[in-house]
Amino acid sequence: MQIDTFKSGFVAVIGRPNVGKSTFVNQMVGKKVAIISNKPQTTRNRILGVMTTPTFQIAFTDTPGIHKAHTELGRRMVHASYEATSGVDCILFMTTPLKQVLHGDEIILENLKKTKLPVFLVINKVDQLKHFNDIDLTIALYKDFYPFAGIYPVSVLENKNLDHLLEDIVRVIPFGPKYYPDDMCSDHSDRFLMAEAIREKILNLTKEEIPHSIACIIDDVKKCPTNEAYTDVYATIFVERESQKKIIIGKNGDMIKQIKEKSLMDIKKILNSKVHLELWVKVKKDWKDRPNDLSTLGYTQENL
Ligand SMILES: Nc1nc2c(ncn2[C@@H]2O[C@H](COP(=O)(O)OP(=O)(O)OP(=O)(O)O)[C@@H](O)[C@H]2O)c(=O)[nH]1
Ligand SMILES: [Mg+2]
């Protein structure tokens, strides 16, 4: 690595929930560092996703979707997202093709007006447009609203136009050292990734208030005492109400069985081992508004 030609930098990815921020960071890193779902507020923590090539290294920070928070957890998530925009080299503001500037986007962009950093507008999901030219309207509206350093209509799912965006990110990041080792993709522990994998399965298998009401922690990870080839993983899923516990367990335990089977596939890959997974479901009433519960579940100001 030659310091005078190698480039390295930090990039925050922010935007409303569900616009595709985590999908984008995973795509850039080439590995799943953040969970994805079609439910808003999937990501709850800042997650570092490191992309390393022979000529540059970019540390992306995936962030929770910025929304009007109604709970203490929500307020902490939004705070964490704005915090992620300091100390970086550039900011990617992600939105989707729209016929007007959404109020949620207006609020984020008003906040970004304080920054002197280059802000790139990334309009994701252009694959959903009936006519590609319709994107011109979104571009015109957003351009009037904020002095973006660049505008990129992209489709992360179809890998469309991401190369242009990447080229421009590399242009704005400075020459510098490789901050992270080649094999480091994320800053989170295996326990975090496993808990998130379980939460992702629940997000994708349930609806209405359940996705927002669950939290998951890994209680223990140890070698199986009777079979060395296996790792035993013990996890607890927390819900807010007794009725939600019933839904998570499902009729004859069908739902928890599905959650377990789908989670196991990811957990085996994370640990690179055969796994016995034990899942428990517990009720922690209104945990999203109780600072002590938020700490127990890992949602502290520092952790987010
Ligand atoms: N059609 C289409 N869907 C996409 C694209 N990128 C992401 N999605 C979908 O959009 C949904 C939300 O994606 P996420 O990456 O979880 O969105 P997010 O912005 O991280 O959401 P939060 O974590 O809630 O803030 C998922 O269903 C993705 O599959 C895209 O380019 N095209
Ligand atoms: Mg996300």
mmCIF file of N, CA and C and ligand atoms in Angstrom, residues 15-24 35-44 62-66 94 124-128 154-158, ligand 1:
data_model
loop_
_atom_site.group_PDB
_atom_site.id
_atom_site.type_symbol
_atom_site.label_atom_id
_atom_site.label_comp_id
_atom_site.label_asym_id
_atom_site.label_seq_id
_atom_site.Cartn_x
_atom_site.Cartn_y
_atom_site.Cartn_z
ATOM 1 N N GLY A 15 -30.924 8.958 5.962
ATOM 2 C CA GLY A 15 -32.172 9.148 5.221
ATOM 3 C C GLY A 15 -33.341 8.624 6.029
ATOM 4 N N ARG A 16 -34.529 8.747 5.439
ATOM 5 C CA ARG A 16 -35.731 8.214 6.088
ATOM 6 C C ARG A 16 -35.624 6.690 6.223
ATOM 7 N N PRO A 17 -36.475 6.077 7.050
ATOM 8 C CA PRO A 17 -36.489 4.609 7.113
ATOM 9 C C PRO A 17 -36.887 3.996 5.771
ATOM 10 N N ASN A 18 -36.374 2.815 5.498
ATOM 11 C CA ASN A 18 -36.856 1.982 4.381
ATOM 12 C C ASN A 18 -36.431 2.440 2.980
ATOM 13 N N VAL A 19 -35.518 3.410 2.892
ATOM 14 C CA VAL A 19 -35.119 3.880 1.556
ATOM 15 C C VAL A 19 -34.043 2.990 0.922
ATOM 16 N N GLY A 20 -33.413 2.124 1.761
ATOM 17 C CA GLY A 20 -32.414 1.196 1.207
ATOM 18 C C GLY A 20 -30.983 1.447 1.663
ATOM 19 N N LYS A 21 -30.817 2.144 2.791
ATOM 20 C CA LYS A 21 -29.469 2.476 3.284
ATOM 21 C C LYS A 21 -28.663 1.217 3.614
ATOM 22 N N SER A 22 -29.298 0.298 4.333
ATOM 23 C CA SER A 22 -28.567 -0.915 4.740
ATOM 24 C C SER A 22 -28.276 -1.796 3.528
ATOM 25 N N THR A 23 -29.222 -1.863 2.605
ATOM 26 C CA THR A 23 -29.012 -2.650 1.385
ATOM 27 C C THR A 23 -27.794 -2.104 0.647
ATOM 28 N N PHE A 24 -27.692 -0.777 0.609
ATOM 29 C CA PHE A 24 -26.570 -0.121 -0.076
ATOM 30 C C PHE A 24 -25.240 -0.439 0.612
ATOM 31 N N ILE A 35 -28.874 -5.820 8.826
ATOM 32 C CA ILE A 35 -30.080 -6.556 8.429
ATOM 33 C C ILE A 35 -30.991 -5.660 7.592
ATOM 34 N N ILE A 36 -31.862 -6.327 6.825
ATOM 35 C CA ILE A 36 -32.723 -5.613 5.874
ATOM 36 C C ILE A 36 -34.146 -6.125 6.025
ATOM 37 N N SER A 37 -35.113 -5.217 5.925
ATOM 38 C CA SER A 37 -36.500 -5.684 5.824
ATOM 39 C C SER A 37 -37.320 -4.616 5.128
ATOM 40 N N ASN A 38 -38.534 -4.994 4.772
ATOM 41 C CA ASN A 38 -39.395 -3.989 4.136
ATOM 42 C C ASN A 38 -40.187 -3.202 5.174
ATOM 43 N N LYS A 39 -39.861 -3.376 6.455
ATOM 44 C CA LYS A 39 -40.525 -2.605 7.520
ATOM 45 C C LYS A 39 -39.651 -1.403 7.874
ATOM 46 N N PRO A 40 -40.286 -0.229 8.117
ATOM 47 C CA PRO A 40 -39.474 0.929 8.517
ATOM 48 C C PRO A 40 -38.804 0.699 9.868
ATOM 49 N N GLN A 41 -37.725 1.416 10.107
ATOM 50 C CA GLN A 41 -36.956 1.342 11.360
ATOM 51 C C GLN A 41 -36.371 -0.026 11.633
ATOM 52 N N THR A 42 -35.842 -0.624 10.585
ATOM 53 C CA THR A 42 -35.178 -1.921 10.730
ATOM 54 C C THR A 42 -33.857 -1.749 11.475
ATOM 55 N N THR A 43 -33.038 -0.805 11.008
ATOM 56 C CA THR A 43 -31.731 -0.579 11.641
ATOM 57 C C THR A 43 -31.910 0.262 12.898
ATOM 58 N N ARG A 44 -31.312 -0.184 14.005
ATOM 59 C CA ARG A 44 -31.451 0.571 15.249
ATOM 60 C C ARG A 44 -30.134 1.149 15.734
ATOM 61 N N ASP A 62 -23.728 2.919 8.271
ATOM 62 C CA ASP A 62 -25.170 2.764 8.070
ATOM 63 C C ASP A 62 -25.842 3.302 9.336
ATOM 64 N N THR A 63 -26.983 3.944 9.176
ATOM 65 C CA THR A 63 -27.619 4.592 10.332
ATOM 66 C C THR A 63 -29.107 4.226 10.412
ATOM 67 N N PRO A 64 -29.705 4.392 11.604
ATOM 68 C CA PRO A 64 -31.153 4.188 11.702
ATOM 69 C C PRO A 64 -31.895 5.231 10.864
ATOM 70 N N GLY A 65 -32.992 4.846 10.273
ATOM 71 C CA GLY A 65 -33.807 5.785 9.495
ATOM 72 C C GLY A 65 -34.285 6.928 10.380
ATOM 73 N N ILE A 66 -34.174 8.162 9.863
ATOM 74 C CA ILE A 66 -34.583 9.321 10.670
ATOM 75 C C ILE A 66 -36.097 9.509 10.535
ATOM 76 N N MET A 94 -29.917 9.581 1.343
ATOM 77 C CA MET A 94 -30.646 8.672 0.440
ATOM 78 C C MET A 94 -32.152 8.920 0.508
ATOM 79 N N ASN A 124 -32.571 6.281 -4.589
ATOM 80 C CA ASN A 124 -32.543 4.814 -4.768
ATOM 81 C C ASN A 124 -33.894 4.284 -5.282
ATOM 82 N N LYS A 125 -33.888 3.077 -5.735
ATOM 83 C CA LYS A 125 -35.085 2.344 -6.194
ATOM 84 C C LYS A 125 -35.607 2.881 -7.529
ATOM 85 N N VAL A 126 -34.719 3.357 -8.402
ATOM 86 C CA VAL A 126 -35.201 3.856 -9.702
ATOM 87 C C VAL A 126 -35.785 2.707 -10.542
ATOM 88 N N ASP A 127 -35.483 1.470 -10.151
ATOM 89 C CA ASP A 127 -36.078 0.321 -10.860
ATOM 90 C C ASP A 127 -37.597 0.314 -10.726
ATOM 91 N N GLN A 128 -38.113 1.051 -9.721
ATOM 92 C CA GLN A 128 -39.571 1.072 -9.526
ATOM 93 C C GLN A 128 -40.269 2.109 -10.410
ATOM 94 N N VAL A 154 -30.073 5.809 -8.525
ATOM 95 C CA VAL A 154 -29.489 4.458 -8.517
ATOM 96 C C VAL A 154 -30.553 3.403 -8.222
ATOM 97 N N SER A 155 -30.192 2.175 -8.520
ATOM 98 C CA SER A 155 -30.945 1.046 -7.987
ATOM 99 C C SER A 155 -29.929 0.129 -7.341
ATOM 100 N N VAL A 156 -29.982 0.060 -6.021
ATOM 101 C CA VAL A 156 -29.011 -0.798 -5.324
ATOM 102 C C VAL A 156 -29.309 -2.260 -5.668
ATOM 103 N N LEU A 157 -30.602 -2.608 -5.700
ATOM 104 C CA LEU A 157 -30.957 -4.012 -5.975
ATOM 105 C C LEU A 157 -30.478 -4.448 -7.351
ATOM 106 N N GLU A 158 -30.557 -3.535 -8.325
ATOM 107 C CA GLU A 158 -30.138 -3.898 -9.684
ATOM 108 C C GLU A 158 -28.727 -3.414 -10.008
HETATM 109 N N1 LIG B 1 -37.104 -1.935 -5.595
HETATM 110 C C1 LIG B 1 -36.037 -1.728 -4.853
HETATM 111 N N2 LIG B 1 -36.084 -2.037 -3.539
HETATM 112 C C2 LIG B 1 -34.961 -1.812 -2.789
HETATM 113 C C3 LIG B 1 -33.770 -1.278 -3.351
HETATM 114 N N3 LIG B 1 -32.864 -1.167 -2.350
HETATM 115 C C4 LIG B 1 -33.459 -1.627 -1.227
HETATM 116 N N4 LIG B 1 -34.719 -2.021 -1.480
HETATM 117 C C5 LIG B 1 -35.705 -2.601 -0.553
HETATM 118 O O1 LIG B 1 -36.126 -1.591 0.353
HETATM 119 C C6 LIG B 1 -36.461 -2.182 1.628
HETATM 120 C C7 LIG B 1 -35.745 -1.451 2.723
HETATM 121 O O2 LIG B 1 -34.352 -1.685 2.610
HETATM 122 P P1 LIG B 1 -33.356 -1.387 3.823
HETATM 123 O O3 LIG B 1 -31.981 -1.469 3.270
HETATM 124 O O4 LIG B 1 -33.686 -2.217 5.009
HETATM 125 O O5 LIG B 1 -33.741 0.133 4.116
HETATM 126 P P2 LIG B 1 -33.130 1.126 5.225
HETATM 127 O O6 LIG B 1 -33.066 2.471 4.611
HETATM 128 O O7 LIG B 1 -31.863 0.576 5.767
HETATM 129 O O8 LIG B 1 -34.272 1.113 6.323
HETATM 130 P P3 LIG B 1 -34.173 1.430 7.917
HETATM 131 O O9 LIG B 1 -33.114 0.567 8.494
HETATM 132 O O10 LIG B 1 -35.529 1.100 8.412
HETATM 133 O O11 LIG B 1 -33.862 2.886 8.038
HETATM 134 C C8 LIG B 1 -36.081 -3.667 1.518
HETATM 135 O O12 LIG B 1 -37.255 -4.394 1.236
HETATM 136 C C9 LIG B 1 -35.127 -3.699 0.347
HETATM 137 O O13 LIG B 1 -35.103 -4.936 -0.350
HETATM 138 C C10 LIG B 1 -33.756 -0.993 -4.770
HETATM 139 O O14 LIG B 1 -32.769 -0.560 -5.362
HETATM 140 N N5 LIG B 1 -34.913 -1.229 -5.444
#
